PDB file of C-alpha atoms in Angstrom:
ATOM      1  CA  UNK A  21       0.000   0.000   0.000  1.00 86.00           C
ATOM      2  CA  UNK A  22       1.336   3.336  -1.177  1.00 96.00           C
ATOM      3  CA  UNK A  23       2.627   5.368   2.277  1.00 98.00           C
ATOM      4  CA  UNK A  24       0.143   8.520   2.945  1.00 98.00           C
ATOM      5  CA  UNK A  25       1.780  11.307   4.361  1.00 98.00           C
ATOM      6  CA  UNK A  26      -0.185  14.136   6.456  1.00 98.00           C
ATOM      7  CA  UNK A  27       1.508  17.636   5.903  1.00 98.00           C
ATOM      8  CA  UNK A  28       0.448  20.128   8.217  1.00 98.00           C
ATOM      9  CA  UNK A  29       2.025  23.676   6.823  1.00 97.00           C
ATOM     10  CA  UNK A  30       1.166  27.225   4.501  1.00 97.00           C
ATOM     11  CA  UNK A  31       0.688  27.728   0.872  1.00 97.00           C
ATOM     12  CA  UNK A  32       4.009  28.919  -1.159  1.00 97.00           C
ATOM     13  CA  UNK A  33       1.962  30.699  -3.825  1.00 97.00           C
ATOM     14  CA  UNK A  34       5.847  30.785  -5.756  1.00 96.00           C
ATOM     15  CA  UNK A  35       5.482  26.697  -5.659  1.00 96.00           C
ATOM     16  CA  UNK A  36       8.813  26.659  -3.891  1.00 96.00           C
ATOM     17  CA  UNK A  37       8.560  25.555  -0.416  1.00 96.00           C
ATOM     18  CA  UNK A  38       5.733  25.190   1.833  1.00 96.00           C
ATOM     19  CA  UNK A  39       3.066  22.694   1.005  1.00 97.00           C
ATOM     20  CA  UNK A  40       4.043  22.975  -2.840  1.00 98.00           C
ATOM     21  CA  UNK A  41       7.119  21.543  -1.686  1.00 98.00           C
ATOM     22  CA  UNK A  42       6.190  18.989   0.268  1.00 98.00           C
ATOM     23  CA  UNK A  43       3.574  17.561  -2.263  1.00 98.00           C
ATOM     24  CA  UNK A  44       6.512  17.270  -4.660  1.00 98.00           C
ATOM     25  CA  UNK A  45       8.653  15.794  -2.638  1.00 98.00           C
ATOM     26  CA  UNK A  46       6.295  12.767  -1.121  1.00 98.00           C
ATOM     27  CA  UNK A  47       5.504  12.373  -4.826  1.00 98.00           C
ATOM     28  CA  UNK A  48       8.996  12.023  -5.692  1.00 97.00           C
ATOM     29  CA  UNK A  49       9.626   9.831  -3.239  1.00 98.00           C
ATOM     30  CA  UNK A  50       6.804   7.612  -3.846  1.00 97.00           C
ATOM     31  CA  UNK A  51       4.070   8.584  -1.069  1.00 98.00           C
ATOM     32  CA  UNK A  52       0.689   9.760  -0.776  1.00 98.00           C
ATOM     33  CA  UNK A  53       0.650  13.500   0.447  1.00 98.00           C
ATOM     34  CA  UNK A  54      -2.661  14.801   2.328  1.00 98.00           C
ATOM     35  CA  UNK A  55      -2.540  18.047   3.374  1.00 98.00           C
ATOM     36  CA  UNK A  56      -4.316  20.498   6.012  1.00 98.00           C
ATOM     37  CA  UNK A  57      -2.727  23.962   5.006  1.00 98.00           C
ATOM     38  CA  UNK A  58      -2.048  26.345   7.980  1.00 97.00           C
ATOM     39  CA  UNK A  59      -1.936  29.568   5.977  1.00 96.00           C
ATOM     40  CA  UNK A  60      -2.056  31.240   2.724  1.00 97.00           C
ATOM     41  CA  UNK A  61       1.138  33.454   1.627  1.00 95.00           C
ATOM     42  CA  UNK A  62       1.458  35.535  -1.308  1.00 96.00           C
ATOM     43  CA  UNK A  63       4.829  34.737  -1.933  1.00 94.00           C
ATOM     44  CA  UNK A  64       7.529  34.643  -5.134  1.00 95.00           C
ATOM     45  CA  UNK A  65      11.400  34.151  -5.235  1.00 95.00           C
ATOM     46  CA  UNK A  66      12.031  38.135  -3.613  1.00 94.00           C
ATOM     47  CA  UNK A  67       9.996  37.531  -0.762  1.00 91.00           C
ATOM     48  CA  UNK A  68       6.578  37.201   1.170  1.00 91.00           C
ATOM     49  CA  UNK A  69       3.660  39.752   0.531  1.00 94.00           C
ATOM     50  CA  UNK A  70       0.905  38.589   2.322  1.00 94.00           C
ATOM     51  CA  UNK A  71       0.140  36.391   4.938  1.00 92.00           C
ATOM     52  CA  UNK A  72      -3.203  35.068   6.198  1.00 95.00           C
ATOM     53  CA  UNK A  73      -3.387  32.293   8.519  1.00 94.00           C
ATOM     54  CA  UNK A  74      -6.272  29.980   8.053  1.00 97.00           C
ATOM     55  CA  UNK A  75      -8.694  29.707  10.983  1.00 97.00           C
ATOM     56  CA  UNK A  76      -7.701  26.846  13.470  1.00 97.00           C
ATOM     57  CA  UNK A  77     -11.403  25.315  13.124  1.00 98.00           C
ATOM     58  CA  UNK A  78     -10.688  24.300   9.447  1.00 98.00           C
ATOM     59  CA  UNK A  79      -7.103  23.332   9.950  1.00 98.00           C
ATOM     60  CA  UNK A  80      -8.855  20.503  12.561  1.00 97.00           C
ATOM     61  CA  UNK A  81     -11.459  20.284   9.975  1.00 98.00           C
ATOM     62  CA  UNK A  82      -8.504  19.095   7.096  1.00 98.00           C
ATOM     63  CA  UNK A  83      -7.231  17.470   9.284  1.00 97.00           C
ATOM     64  CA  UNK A  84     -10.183  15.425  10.550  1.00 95.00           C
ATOM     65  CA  UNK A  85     -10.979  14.502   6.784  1.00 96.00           C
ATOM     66  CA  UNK A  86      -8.204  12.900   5.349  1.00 96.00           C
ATOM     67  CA  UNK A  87      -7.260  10.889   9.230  1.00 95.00           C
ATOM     68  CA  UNK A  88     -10.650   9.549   9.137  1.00 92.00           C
ATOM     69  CA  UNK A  89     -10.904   8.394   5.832  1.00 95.00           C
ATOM     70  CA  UNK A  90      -8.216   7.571   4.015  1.00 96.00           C
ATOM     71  CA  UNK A  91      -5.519   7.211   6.905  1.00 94.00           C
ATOM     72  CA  UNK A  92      -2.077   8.257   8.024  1.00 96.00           C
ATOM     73  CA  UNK A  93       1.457   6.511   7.938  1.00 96.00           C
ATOM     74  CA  UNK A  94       3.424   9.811   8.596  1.00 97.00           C
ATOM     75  CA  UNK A  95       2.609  13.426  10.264  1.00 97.00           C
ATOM     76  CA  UNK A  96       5.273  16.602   8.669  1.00 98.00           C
ATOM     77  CA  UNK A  97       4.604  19.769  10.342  1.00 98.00           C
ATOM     78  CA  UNK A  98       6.264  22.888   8.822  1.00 97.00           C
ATOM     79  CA  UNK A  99       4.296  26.888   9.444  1.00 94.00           C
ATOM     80  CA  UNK A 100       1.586  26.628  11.870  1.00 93.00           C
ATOM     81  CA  UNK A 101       0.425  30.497  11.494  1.00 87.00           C
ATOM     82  CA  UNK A 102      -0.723  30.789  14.794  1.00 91.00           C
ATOM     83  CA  UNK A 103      -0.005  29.565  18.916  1.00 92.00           C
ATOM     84  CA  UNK A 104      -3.659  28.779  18.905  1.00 95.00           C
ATOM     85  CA  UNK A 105      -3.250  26.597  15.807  1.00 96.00           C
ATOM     86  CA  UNK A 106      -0.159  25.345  17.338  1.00 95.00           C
ATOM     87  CA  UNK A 107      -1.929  24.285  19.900  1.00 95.00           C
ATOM     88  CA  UNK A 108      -5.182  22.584  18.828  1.00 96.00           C
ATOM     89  CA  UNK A 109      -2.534  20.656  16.255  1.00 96.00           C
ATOM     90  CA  UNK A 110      -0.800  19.100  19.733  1.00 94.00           C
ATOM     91  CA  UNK A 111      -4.126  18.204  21.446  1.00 94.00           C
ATOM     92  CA  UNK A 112      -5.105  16.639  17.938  1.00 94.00           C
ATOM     93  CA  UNK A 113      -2.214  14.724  16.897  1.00 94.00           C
ATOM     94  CA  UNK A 114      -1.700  13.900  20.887  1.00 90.00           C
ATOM     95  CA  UNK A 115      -5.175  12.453  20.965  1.00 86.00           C
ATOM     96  CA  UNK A 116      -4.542  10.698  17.595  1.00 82.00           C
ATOM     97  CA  UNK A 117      -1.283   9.498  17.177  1.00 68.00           C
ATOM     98  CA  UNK A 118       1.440  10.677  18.823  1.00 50.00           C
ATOM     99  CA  UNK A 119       4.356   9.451  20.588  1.00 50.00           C
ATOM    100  CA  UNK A 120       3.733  10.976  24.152  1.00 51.00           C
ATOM    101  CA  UNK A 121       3.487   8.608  26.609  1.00 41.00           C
ATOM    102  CA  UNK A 122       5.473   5.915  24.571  1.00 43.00           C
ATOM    103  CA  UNK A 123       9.049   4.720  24.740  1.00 35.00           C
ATOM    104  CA  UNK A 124      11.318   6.951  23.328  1.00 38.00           C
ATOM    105  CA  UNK A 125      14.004   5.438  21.783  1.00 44.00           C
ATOM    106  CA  UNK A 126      13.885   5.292  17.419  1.00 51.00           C
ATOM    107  CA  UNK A 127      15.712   2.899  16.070  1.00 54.00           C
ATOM    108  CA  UNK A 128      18.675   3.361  13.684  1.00 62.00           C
ATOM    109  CA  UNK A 129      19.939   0.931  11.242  1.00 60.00           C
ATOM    110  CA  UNK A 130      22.948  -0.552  12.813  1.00 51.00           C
ATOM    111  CA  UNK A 131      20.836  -0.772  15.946  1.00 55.00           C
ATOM    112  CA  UNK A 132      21.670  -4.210  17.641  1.00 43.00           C
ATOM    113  CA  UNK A 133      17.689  -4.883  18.737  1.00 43.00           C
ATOM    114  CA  UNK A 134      16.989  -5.344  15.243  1.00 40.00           C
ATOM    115  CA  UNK A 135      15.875  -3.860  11.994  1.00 41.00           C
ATOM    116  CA  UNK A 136      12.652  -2.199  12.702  1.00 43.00           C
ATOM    117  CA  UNK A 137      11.984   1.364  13.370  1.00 50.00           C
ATOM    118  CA  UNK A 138       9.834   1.746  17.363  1.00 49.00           C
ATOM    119  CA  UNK A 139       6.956   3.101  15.570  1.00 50.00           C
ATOM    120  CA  UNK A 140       4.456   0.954  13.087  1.00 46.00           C
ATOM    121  CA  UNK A 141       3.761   2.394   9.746  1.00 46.00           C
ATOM    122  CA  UNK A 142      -0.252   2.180   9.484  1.00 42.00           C
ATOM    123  CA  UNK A 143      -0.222   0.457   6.292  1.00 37.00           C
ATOM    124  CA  UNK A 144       1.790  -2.424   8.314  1.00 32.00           C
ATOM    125  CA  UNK A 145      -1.828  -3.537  10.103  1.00 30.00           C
ATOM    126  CA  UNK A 146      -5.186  -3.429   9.174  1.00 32.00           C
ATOM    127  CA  UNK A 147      -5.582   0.179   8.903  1.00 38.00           C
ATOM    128  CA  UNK A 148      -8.084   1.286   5.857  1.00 39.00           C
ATOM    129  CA  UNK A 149      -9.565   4.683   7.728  1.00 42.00           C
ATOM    130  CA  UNK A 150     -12.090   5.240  10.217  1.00 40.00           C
ATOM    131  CA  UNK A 151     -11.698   4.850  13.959  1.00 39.00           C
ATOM    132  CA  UNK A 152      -8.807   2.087  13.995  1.00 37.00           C
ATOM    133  CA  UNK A 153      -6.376   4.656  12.980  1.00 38.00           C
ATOM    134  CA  UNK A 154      -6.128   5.721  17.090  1.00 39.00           C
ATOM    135  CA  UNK A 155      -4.638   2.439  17.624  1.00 40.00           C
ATOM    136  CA  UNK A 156      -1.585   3.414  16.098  1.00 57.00           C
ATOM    137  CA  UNK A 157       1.318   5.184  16.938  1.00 78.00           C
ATOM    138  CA  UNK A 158       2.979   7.160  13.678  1.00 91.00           C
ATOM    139  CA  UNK A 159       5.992   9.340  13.144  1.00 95.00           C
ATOM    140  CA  UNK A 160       5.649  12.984  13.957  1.00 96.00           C
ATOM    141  CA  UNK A 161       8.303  15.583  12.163  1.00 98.00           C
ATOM    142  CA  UNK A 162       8.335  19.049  12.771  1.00 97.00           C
ATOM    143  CA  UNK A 163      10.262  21.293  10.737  1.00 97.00           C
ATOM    144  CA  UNK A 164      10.116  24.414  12.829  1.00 94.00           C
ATOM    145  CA  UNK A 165       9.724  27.278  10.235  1.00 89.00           C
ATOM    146  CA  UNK A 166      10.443  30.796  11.517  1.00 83.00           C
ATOM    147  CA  UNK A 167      12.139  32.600   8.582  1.00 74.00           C
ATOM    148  CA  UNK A 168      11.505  31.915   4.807  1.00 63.00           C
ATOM    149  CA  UNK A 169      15.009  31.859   2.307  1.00 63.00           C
ATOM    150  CA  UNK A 170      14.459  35.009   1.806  1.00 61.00           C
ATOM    151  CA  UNK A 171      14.323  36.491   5.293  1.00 63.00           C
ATOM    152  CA  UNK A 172      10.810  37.172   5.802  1.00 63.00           C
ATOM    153  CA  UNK A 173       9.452  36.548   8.892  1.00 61.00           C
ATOM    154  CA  UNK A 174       6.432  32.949   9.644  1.00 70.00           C
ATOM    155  CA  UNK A 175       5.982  33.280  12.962  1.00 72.00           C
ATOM    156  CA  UNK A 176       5.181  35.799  15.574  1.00 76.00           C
ATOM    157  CA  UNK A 177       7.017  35.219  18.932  1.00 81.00           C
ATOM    158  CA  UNK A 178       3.638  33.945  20.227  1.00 83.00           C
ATOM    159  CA  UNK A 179       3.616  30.966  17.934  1.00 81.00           C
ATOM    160  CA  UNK A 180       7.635  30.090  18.463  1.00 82.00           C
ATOM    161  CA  UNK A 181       6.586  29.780  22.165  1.00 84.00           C
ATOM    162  CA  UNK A 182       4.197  27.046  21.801  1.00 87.00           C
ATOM    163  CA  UNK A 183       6.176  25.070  19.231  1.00 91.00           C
ATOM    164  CA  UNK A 184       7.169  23.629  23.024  1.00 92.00           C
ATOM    165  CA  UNK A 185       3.608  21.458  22.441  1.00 92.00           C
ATOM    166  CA  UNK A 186       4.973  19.999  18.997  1.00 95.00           C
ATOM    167  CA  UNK A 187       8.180  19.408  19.842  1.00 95.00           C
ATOM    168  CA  UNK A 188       6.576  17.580  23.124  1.00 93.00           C
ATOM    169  CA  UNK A 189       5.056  15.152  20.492  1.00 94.00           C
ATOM    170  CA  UNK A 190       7.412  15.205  17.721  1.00 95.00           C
ATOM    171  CA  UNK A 191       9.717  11.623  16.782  1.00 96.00           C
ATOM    172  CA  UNK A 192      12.158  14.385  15.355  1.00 97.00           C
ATOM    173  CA  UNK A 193      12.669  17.720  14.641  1.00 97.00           C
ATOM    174  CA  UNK A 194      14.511  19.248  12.408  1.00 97.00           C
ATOM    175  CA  UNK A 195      15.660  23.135  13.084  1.00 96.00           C
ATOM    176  CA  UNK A 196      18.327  24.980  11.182  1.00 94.00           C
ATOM    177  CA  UNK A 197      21.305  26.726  13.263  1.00 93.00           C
ATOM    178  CA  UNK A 198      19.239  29.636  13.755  1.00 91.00           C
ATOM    179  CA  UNK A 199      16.544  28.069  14.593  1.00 92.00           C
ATOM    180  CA  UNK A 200      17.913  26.001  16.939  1.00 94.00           C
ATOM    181  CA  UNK A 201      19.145  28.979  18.426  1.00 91.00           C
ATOM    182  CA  UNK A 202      15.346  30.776  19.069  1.00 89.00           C
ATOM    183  CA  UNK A 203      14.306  27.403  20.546  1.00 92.00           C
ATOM    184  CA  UNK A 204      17.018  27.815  23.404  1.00 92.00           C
ATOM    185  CA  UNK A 205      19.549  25.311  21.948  1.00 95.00           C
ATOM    186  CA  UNK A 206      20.075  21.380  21.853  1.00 96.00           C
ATOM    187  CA  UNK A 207      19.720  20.593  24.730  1.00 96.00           C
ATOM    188  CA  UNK A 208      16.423  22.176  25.492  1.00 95.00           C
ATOM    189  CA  UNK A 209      14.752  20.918  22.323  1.00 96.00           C
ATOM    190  CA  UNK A 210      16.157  17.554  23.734  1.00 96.00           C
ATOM    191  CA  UNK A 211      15.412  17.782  27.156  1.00 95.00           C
ATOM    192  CA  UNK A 212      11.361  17.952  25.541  1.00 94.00           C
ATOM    193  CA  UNK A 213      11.997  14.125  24.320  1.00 94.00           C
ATOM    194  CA  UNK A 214      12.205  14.132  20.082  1.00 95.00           C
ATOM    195  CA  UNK A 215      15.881  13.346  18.484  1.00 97.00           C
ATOM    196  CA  UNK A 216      16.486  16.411  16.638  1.00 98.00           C
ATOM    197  CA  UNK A 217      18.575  16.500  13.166  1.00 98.00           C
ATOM    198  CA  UNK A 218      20.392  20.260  13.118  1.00 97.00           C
ATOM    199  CA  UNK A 219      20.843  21.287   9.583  1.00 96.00           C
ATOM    200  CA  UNK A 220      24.170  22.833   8.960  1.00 92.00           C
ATOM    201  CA  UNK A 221      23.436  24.874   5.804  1.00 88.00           C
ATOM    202  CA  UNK A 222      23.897  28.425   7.465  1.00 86.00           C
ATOM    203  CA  UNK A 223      27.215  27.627   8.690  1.00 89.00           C
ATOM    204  CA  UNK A 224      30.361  28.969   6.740  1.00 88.00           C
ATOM    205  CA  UNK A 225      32.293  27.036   4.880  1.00 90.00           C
ATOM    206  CA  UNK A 226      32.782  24.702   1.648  1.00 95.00           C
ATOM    207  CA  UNK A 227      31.131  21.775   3.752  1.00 96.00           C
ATOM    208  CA  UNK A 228      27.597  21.838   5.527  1.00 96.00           C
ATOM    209  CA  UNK A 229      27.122  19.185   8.240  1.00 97.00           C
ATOM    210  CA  UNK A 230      24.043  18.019   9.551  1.00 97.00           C
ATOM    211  CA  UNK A 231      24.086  16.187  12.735  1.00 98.00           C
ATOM    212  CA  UNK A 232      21.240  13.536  14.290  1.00 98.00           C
ATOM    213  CA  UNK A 233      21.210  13.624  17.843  1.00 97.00           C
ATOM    214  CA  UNK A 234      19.053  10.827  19.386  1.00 96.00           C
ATOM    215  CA  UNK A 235      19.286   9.115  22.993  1.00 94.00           C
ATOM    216  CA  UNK A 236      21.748   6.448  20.904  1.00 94.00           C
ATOM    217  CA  UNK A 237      24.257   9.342  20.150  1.00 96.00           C
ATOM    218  CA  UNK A 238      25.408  11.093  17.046  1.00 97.00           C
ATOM    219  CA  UNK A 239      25.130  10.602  13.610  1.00 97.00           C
ATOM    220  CA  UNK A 240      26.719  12.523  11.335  1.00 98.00           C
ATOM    221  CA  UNK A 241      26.224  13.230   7.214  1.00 98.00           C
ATOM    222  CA  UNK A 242      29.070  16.132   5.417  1.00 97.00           C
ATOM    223  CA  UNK A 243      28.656  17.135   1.720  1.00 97.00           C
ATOM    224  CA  UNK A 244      30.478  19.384  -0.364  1.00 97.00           C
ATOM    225  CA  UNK A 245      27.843  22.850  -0.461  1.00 96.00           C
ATOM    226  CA  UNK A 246      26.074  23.387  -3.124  1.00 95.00           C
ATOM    227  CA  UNK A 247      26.554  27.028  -4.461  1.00 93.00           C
ATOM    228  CA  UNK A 248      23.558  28.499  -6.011  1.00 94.00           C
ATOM    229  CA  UNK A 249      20.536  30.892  -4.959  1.00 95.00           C
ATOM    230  CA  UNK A 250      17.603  28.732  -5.918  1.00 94.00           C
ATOM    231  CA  UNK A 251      17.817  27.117  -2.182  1.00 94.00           C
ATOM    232  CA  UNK A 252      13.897  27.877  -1.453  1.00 93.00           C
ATOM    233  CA  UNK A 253      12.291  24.979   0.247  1.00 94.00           C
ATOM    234  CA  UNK A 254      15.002  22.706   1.181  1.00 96.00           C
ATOM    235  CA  UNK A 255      14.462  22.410   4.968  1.00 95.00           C
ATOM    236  CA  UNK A 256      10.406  21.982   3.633  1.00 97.00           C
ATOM    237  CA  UNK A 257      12.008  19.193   1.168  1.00 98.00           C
ATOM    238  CA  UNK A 258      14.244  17.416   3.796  1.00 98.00           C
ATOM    239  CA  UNK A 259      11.541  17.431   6.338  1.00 98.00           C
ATOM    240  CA  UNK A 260       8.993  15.692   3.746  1.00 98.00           C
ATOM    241  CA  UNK A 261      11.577  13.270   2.627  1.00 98.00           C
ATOM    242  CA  UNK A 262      12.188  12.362   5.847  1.00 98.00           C
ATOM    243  CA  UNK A 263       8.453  11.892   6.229  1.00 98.00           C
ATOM    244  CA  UNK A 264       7.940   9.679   3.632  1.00 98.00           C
ATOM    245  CA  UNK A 265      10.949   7.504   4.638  1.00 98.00           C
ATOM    246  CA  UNK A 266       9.565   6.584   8.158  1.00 97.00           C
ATOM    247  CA  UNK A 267       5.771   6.106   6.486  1.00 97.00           C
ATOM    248  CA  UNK A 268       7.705   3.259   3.957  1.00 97.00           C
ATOM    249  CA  UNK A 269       8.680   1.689   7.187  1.00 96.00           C
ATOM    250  CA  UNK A 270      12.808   2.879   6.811  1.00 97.00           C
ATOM    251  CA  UNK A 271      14.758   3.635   9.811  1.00 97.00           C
ATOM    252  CA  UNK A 272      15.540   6.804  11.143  1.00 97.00           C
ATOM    253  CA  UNK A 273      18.966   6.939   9.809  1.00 96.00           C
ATOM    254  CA  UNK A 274      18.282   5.940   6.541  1.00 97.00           C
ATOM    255  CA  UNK A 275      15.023   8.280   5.930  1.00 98.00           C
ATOM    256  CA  UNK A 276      17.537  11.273   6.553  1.00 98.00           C
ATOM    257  CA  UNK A 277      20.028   9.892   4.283  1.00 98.00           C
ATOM    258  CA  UNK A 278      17.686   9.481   1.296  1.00 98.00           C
ATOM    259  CA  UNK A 279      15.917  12.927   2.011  1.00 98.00           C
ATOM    260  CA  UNK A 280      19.280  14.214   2.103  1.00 98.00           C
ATOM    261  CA  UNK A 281      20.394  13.278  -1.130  1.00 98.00           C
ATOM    262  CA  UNK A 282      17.177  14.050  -2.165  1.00 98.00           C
ATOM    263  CA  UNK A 283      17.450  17.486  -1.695  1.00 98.00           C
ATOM    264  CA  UNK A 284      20.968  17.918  -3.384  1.00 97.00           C
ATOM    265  CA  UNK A 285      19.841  16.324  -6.550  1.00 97.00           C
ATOM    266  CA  UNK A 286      16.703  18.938  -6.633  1.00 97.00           C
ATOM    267  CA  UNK A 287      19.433  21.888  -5.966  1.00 97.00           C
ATOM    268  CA  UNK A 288      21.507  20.618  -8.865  1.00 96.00           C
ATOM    269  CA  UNK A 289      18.380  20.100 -10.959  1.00 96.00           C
ATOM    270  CA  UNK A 290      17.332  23.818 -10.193  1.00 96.00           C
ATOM    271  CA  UNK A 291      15.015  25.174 -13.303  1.00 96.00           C
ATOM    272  CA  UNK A 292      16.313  29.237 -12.190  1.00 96.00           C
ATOM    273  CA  UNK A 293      13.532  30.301 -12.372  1.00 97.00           C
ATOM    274  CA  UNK A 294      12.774  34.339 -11.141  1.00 96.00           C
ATOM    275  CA  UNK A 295      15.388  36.696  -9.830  1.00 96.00           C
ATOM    276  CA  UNK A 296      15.281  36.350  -6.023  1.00 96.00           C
ATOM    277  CA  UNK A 297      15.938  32.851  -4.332  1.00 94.00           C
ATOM    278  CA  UNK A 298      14.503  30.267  -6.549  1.00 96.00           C
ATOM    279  CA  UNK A 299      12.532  26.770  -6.376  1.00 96.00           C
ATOM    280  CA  UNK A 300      14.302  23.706  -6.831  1.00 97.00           C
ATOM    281  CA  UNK A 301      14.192  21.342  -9.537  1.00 96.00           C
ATOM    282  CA  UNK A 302      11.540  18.669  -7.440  1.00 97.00           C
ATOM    283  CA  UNK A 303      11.251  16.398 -10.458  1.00 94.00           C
ATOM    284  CA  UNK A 304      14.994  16.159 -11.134  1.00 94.00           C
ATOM    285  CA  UNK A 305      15.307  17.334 -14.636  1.00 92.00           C
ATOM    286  CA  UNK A 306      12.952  14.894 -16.188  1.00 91.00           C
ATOM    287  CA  UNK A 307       9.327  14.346 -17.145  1.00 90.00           C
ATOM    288  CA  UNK A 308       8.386  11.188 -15.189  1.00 86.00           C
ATOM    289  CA  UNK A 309       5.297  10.585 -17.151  1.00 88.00           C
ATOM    290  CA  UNK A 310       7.029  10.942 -20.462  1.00 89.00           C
ATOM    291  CA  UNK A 311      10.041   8.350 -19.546  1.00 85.00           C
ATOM    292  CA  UNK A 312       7.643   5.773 -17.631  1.00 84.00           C
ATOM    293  CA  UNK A 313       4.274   6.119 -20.430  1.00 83.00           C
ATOM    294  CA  UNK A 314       5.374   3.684 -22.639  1.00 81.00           C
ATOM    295  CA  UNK A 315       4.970   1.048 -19.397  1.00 79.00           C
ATOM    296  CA  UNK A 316       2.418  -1.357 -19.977  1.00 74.00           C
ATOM    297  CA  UNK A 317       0.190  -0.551 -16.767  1.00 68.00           C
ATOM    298  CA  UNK A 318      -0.919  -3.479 -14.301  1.00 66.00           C
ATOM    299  CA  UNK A 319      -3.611  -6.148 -15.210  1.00 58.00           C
TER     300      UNK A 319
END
């Protein structure tokens, strides 16, 4: 069964990041993306124009829809628009599927207990929709989204102070250095129980570093950086990738690594397209439908 992923963020009207991202990259990646959109921006590769959050009644409303009927594998959270949103998305997710109250500990691969991550990808049991979905417990990644690329500001300080709830819940999240910074550091966004992946792209240098930090230690991943402005979406993109990974059933480790690479094929595949800081190139350069048509479908 093809993994459904639940992406809880705003509307990149520029298709870059934000849910346009995220839809690409589950695609990509061969998920199902359902979607309960946070907020609507008027945005394009110079900056953000306009920003109106959507009320918090519908969010739980989109949200509502797609759990109970088609189902869940996977939970990415990017923009939330509001602390009341932020909020009402804890209590729901908490009182769905979330991993407070549970062990833990998520498995890696070279983990000596075996091959299997500590959560069970809904498409594993019996799940098809409707109330059984509460029996299981999913993967929850927040991408805490402050600042867009191009410096524009997602959140009010009200909202950054209760991203305490969905970190609370969260199997990972996944803050860049200044990020980290406005959410008082490692070890507080530790000390609230996710493993937390800190994304080394705004660090100098000709390397960028991202470092996993679970309760079984360190894991590292360095890669030569990729020069260009059209960098618009790539925590969105990592975030989703990762997503989609743990919904397939892979373990931490090796979600990150494939979302990883993910995202540096889509910078090298970047279309450059307006003058500011540009989308990615999601579908890598290539016309999926034209290259796989020619398949005979299945009987």
């Amino acid at each position: 069964m093809t993994a459904r992923i639940l992406i809880i963020a705003g509307s990149d009207s520029g298709g870059g990041a934000g849910i346009q991202a995220d839809i690409k990259t589950v695609t990509m990646l061969g998920g199902h993306a359902l979607t309960a959109i946070t907020a609507i921006t008027a945005q394009n590769t110079l900056g953000v124009q306009a920003v109106h959050p959507v009320p918090t009644d519908i969010v739980l409303a989109q949200i509502e829809s797609v759990a109970g009927d088609i189902g869940v594998d996977a939970v990415k959270i990017g923009m939330i628009g509001s602390a009341q949103t932020a909020n009402a998305v804890a209590d729901r997710l908490t009182s769905l599927f979330s991993r407070e109250g549970a062990p833990r500990k998520v498995l890696l691969c070279g983990d000596p207990e075996g091959g299997s991550p500590d959560w069970t990808p809904a498409f594993a049991g019996e799940q098809s929709g409707g109330d059984r979905r509460l029996a299981k417990r999913i993967p929850i990644i927040f991408d805490p989204v402050m600042i867009a690329t191009s410096g524009s500001v997602l959140a009010d300080p009200d909202a950054i102070a209760a991203f305490g709830r969905l970190m609370r819940i969260a199997t990972l999240v996944t803050p860049n250095l200044p990020e980290l910074a406005a959410l008082g550091g490692e070890a507080a966004v530790r000390a609230l129980g996710p493993a937390v992946l800190i994304k080394g792209g705004h660090a100098e240098g000709e390397q960028i570093t991202d470092r996993l930090v679970t309760d079984a230690g360190e894991t590292l991943w360095t890669n030569p950086r990729i020069e260009t402005r059209h960098a618009h979406g790539t925590g969105c993109t990592l975030a989703s990738g990762i997503a989609t990974g743990l919904a397939q059933g892979m373990p931490l480790d090796a979600a990150i690594e494939r979302a990883i690479a993910f995202v540096r094929a889509a910078l090298a595949h970047a279309p450059g397209l307006g003058a500011g800081h540009g989308p990615m190139g999601h579908a890598l350069g290539v016309s999926p439908f034209d290259q796989l048509k020619d398949r005979k479908c299945p009987a």
